[in-house]
Tab-separated table of C-alpha atoms and ligand atoms in Angstrom:
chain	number	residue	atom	x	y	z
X	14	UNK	CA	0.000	0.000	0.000
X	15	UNK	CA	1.319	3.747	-1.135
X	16	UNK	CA	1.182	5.376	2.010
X	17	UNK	CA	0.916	9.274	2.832
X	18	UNK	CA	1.496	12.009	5.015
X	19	UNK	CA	-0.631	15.461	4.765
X	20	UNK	CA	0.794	18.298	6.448
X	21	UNK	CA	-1.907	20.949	6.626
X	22	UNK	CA	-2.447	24.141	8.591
X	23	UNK	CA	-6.214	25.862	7.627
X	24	UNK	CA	-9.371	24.907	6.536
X	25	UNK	CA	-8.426	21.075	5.212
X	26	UNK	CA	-10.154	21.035	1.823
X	27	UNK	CA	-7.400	19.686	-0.033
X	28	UNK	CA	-7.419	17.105	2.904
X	29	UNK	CA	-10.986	16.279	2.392
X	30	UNK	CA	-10.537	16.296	-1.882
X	31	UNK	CA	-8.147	13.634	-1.068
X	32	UNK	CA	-9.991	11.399	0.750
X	33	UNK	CA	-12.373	11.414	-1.329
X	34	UNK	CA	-10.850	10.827	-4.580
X	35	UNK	CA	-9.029	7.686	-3.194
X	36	UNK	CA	-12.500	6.368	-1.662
X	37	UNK	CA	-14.589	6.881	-4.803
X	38	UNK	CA	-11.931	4.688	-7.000
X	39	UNK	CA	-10.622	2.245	-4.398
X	40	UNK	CA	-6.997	3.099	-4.669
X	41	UNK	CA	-4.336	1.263	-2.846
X	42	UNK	CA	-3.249	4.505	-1.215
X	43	UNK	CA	-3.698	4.891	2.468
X	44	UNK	CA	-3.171	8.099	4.302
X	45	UNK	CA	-0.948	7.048	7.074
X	46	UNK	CA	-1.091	10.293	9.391
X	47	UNK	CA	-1.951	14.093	9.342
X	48	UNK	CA	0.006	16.190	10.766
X	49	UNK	CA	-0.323	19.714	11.531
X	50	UNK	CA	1.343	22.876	13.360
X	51	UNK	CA	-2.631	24.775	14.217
X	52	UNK	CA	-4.124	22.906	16.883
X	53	UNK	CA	-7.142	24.381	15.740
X	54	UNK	CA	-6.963	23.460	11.921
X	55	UNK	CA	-9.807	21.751	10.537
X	56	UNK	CA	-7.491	19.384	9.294
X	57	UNK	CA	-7.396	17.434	12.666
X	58	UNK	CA	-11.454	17.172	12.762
X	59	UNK	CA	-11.458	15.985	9.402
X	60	UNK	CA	-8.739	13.115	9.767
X	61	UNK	CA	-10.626	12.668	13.285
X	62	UNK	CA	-13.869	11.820	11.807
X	63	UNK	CA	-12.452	9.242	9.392
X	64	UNK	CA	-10.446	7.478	11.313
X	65	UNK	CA	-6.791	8.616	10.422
X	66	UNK	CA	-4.174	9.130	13.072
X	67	UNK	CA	-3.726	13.038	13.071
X	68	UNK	CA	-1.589	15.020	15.918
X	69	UNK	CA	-0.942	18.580	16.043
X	70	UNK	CA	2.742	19.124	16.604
X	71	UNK	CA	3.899	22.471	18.037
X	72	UNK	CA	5.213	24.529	15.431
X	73	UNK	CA	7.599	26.587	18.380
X	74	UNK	CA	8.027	30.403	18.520
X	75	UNK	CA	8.238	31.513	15.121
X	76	UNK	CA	5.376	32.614	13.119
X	77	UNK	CA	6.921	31.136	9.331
X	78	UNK	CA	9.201	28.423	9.976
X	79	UNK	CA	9.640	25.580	12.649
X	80	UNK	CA	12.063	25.518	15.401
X	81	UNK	CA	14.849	22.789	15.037
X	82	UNK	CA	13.091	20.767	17.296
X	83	UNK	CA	9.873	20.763	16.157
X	84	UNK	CA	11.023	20.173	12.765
X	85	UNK	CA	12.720	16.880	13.752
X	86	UNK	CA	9.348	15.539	15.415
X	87	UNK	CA	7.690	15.910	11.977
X	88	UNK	CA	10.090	14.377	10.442
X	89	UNK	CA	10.597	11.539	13.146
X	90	UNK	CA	6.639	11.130	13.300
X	91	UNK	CA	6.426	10.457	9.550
X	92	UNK	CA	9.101	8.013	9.314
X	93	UNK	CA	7.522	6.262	12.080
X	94	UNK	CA	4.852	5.741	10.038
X	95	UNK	CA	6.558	4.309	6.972
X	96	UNK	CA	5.518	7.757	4.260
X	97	UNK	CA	5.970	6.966	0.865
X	98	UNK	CA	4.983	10.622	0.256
X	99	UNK	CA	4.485	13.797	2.200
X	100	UNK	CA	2.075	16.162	0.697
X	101	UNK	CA	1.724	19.936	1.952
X	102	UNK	CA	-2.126	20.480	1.662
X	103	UNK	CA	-2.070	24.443	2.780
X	104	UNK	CA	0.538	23.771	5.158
X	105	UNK	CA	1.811	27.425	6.152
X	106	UNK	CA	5.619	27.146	6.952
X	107	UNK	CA	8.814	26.770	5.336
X	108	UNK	CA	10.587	23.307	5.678
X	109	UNK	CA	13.807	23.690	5.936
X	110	UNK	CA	16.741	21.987	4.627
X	111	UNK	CA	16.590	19.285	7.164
X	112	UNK	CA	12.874	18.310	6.602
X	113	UNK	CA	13.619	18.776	2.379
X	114	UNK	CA	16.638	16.536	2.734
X	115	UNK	CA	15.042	13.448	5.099
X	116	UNK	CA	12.033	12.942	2.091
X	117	UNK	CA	14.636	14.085	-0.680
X	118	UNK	CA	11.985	14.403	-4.018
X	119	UNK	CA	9.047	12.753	-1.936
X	120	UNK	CA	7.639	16.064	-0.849
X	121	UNK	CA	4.937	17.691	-2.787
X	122	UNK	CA	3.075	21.078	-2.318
X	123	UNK	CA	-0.033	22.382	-3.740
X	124	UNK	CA	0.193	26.164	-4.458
X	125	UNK	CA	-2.643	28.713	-5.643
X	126	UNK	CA	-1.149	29.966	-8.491
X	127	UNK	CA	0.646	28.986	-11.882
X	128	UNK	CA	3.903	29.261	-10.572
X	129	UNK	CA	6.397	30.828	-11.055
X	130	UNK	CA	3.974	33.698	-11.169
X	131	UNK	CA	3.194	34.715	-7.734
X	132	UNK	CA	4.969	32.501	-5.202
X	133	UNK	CA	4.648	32.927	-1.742
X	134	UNK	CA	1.628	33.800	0.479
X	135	UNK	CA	-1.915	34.673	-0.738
X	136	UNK	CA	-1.120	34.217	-4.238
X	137	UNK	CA	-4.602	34.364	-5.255
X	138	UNK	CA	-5.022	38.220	-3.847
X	139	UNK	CA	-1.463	38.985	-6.044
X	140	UNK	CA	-2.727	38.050	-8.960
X	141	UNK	CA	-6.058	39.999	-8.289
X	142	UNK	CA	-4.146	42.850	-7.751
X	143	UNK	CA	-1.681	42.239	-10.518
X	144	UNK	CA	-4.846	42.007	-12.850
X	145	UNK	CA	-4.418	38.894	-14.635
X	146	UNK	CA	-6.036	37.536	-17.084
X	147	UNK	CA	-5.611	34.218	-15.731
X	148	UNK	CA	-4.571	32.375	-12.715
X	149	UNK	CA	-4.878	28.759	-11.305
X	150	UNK	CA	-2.884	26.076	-9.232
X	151	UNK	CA	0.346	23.928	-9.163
X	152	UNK	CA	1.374	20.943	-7.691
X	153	UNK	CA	4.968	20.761	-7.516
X	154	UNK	CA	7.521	18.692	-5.702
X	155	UNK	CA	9.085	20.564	-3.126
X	156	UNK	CA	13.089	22.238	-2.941
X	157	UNK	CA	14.712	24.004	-0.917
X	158	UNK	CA	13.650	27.574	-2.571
X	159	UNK	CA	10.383	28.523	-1.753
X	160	UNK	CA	7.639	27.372	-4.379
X	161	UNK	CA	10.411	26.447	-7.029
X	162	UNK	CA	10.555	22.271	-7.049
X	163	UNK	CA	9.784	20.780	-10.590
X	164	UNK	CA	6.436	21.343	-11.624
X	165	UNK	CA	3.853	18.540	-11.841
X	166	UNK	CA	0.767	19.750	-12.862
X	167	UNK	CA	-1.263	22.999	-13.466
X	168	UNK	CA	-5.322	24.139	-13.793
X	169	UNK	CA	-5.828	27.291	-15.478
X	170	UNK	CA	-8.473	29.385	-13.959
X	171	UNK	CA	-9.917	32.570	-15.650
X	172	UNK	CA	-10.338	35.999	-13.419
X	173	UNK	CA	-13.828	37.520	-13.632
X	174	UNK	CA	-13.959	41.489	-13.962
X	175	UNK	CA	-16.063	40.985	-10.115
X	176	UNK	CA	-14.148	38.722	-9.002
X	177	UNK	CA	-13.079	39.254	-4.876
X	178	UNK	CA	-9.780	37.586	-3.570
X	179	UNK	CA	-12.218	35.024	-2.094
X	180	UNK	CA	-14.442	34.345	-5.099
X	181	UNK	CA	-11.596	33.646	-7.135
X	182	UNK	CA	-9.763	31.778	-4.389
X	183	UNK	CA	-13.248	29.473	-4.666
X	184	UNK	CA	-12.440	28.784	-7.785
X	185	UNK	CA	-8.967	28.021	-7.735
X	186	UNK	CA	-9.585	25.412	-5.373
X	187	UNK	CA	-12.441	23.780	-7.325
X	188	UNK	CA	-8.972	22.934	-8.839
X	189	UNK	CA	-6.877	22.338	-6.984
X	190	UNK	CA	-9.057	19.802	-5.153
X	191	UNK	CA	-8.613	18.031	-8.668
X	192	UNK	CA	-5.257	18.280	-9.312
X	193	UNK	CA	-3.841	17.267	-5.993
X	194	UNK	CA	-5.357	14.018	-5.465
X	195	UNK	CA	-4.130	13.145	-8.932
X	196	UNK	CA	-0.940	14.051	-8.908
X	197	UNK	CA	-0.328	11.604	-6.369
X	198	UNK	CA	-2.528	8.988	-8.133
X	199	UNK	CA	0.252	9.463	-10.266
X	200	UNK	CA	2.704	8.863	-8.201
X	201	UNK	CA	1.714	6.114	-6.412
X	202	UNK	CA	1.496	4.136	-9.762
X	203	UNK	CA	5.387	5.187	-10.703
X	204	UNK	CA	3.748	6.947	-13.514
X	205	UNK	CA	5.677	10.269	-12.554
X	206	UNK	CA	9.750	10.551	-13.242
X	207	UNK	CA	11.752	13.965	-13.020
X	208	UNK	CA	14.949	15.469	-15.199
X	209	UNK	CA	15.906	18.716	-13.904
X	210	UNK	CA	12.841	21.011	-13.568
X	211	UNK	CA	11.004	18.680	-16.212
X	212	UNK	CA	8.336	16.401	-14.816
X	213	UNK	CA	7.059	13.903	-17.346
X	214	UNK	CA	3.864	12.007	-16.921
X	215	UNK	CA	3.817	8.613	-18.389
X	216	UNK	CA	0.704	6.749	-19.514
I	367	LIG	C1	-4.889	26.163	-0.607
I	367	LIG	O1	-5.453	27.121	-1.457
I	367	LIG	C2	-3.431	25.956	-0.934
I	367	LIG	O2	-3.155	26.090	-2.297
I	367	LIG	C3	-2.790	27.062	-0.136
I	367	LIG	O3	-3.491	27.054	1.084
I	367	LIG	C4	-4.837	26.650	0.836
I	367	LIG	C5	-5.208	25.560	1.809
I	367	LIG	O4	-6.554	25.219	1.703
I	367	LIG	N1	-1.401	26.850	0.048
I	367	LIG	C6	-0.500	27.821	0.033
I	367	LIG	O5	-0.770	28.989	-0.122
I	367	LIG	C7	0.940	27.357	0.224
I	367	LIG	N2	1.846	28.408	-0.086
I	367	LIG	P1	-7.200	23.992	2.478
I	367	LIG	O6	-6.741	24.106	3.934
I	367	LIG	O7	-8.661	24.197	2.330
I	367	LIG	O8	-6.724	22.719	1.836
């Protein structure tokens, strides 16, 4: 069984896209543990309700990354539990080199934007105030520069003249709540292999 970690910090919808995706079509993927550094994420309830082992791990005193410490009980809790692949479903901090280096090219993030346009934090509201044309989501596999890892997979979304950052944020996950659960679909069947920044998807 391809087993998975989800790091997650908010509202868990990427969390809940996943679960769902590998329930509808019986895939041999099994989320082994969520993990998260908001005690009060809704991440927690949701791996709560179905069953999955789930802690909240303090994050430590800074606001953007993790202490030292606290990064080495994520990593320590996720190799106790045997992950294949650690997925950052709206997890809020930087990993550090540490972290990157313990699941070398097994880390994957899902961003709201078609990077490399608008890295960073509330990419959605930059490209609303960058007036776009059109925005979307990424998944990419994580490195050690923020939102730079080879790029997996992308879903284009238009802007809308009325849009507000959290219409079109809405929308963007509509996609990425596709994208994400596919991407590793597609890894968990091999069907994924990286050459530099290229990612090529094989049937
Ligand atoms: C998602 O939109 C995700 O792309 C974003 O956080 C949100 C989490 O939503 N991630 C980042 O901005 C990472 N830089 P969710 O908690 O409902 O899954």
């Amino acid at each position: 069984m391809f087993t998975i970690g989800v790091l997650a910090s908010g509202r868990g919808s990427n969390l809940k896209a996943i679960i769902d995706y590998i329930r509808a079509r019986n895939l041999p993927i099994r989320i082994g543990i969520v993990l998260s550094d908001n005690p009060s994420s809704a991440a927690l309830d949701i791996a709560r309700k179905e069953g999955i082992e789930n802690f909240f791990l303090d994050p430590g005193r800074y606001r953007t990354f993790m202490e030292p410490h606290a990064e080495k009980s994520f990593i320590e809790t996720l190799r106790q539990k045997e992950i294949d692949l650690v997925c950052l479903a709206g997890f809020m901090r930087i990993l550090k080199k540490e972290f990157i280096s313990s699941f070398e090219g097994r880390i994957i993030n899902i961003h709201p934007s078609l990077l490399p346009a608008f890295p960073g934090l509330e990419s959605w509201k930059q490209a609303l105030e960058y007036g776009v044309r059109f925005t979307g989501c990424t998944t990419h596999f994580v490195e050690h520069e923020i939102d730079s890892g080879p790029i997996i997979m992308q879903s284009v979304v238009p802007v809308m003249k009325d849009d507000t950052p959290e219409t079109l944020h809405n929308r963007i996950q509509e996609k990425e709540h596709l994208i994400f659960p596919l991407t590793i679909r597609l890894i968990s069947e091999g069907r994924i292999s990286v050459s530099g920044k290229k990612v090529y998807i094989h049937s």
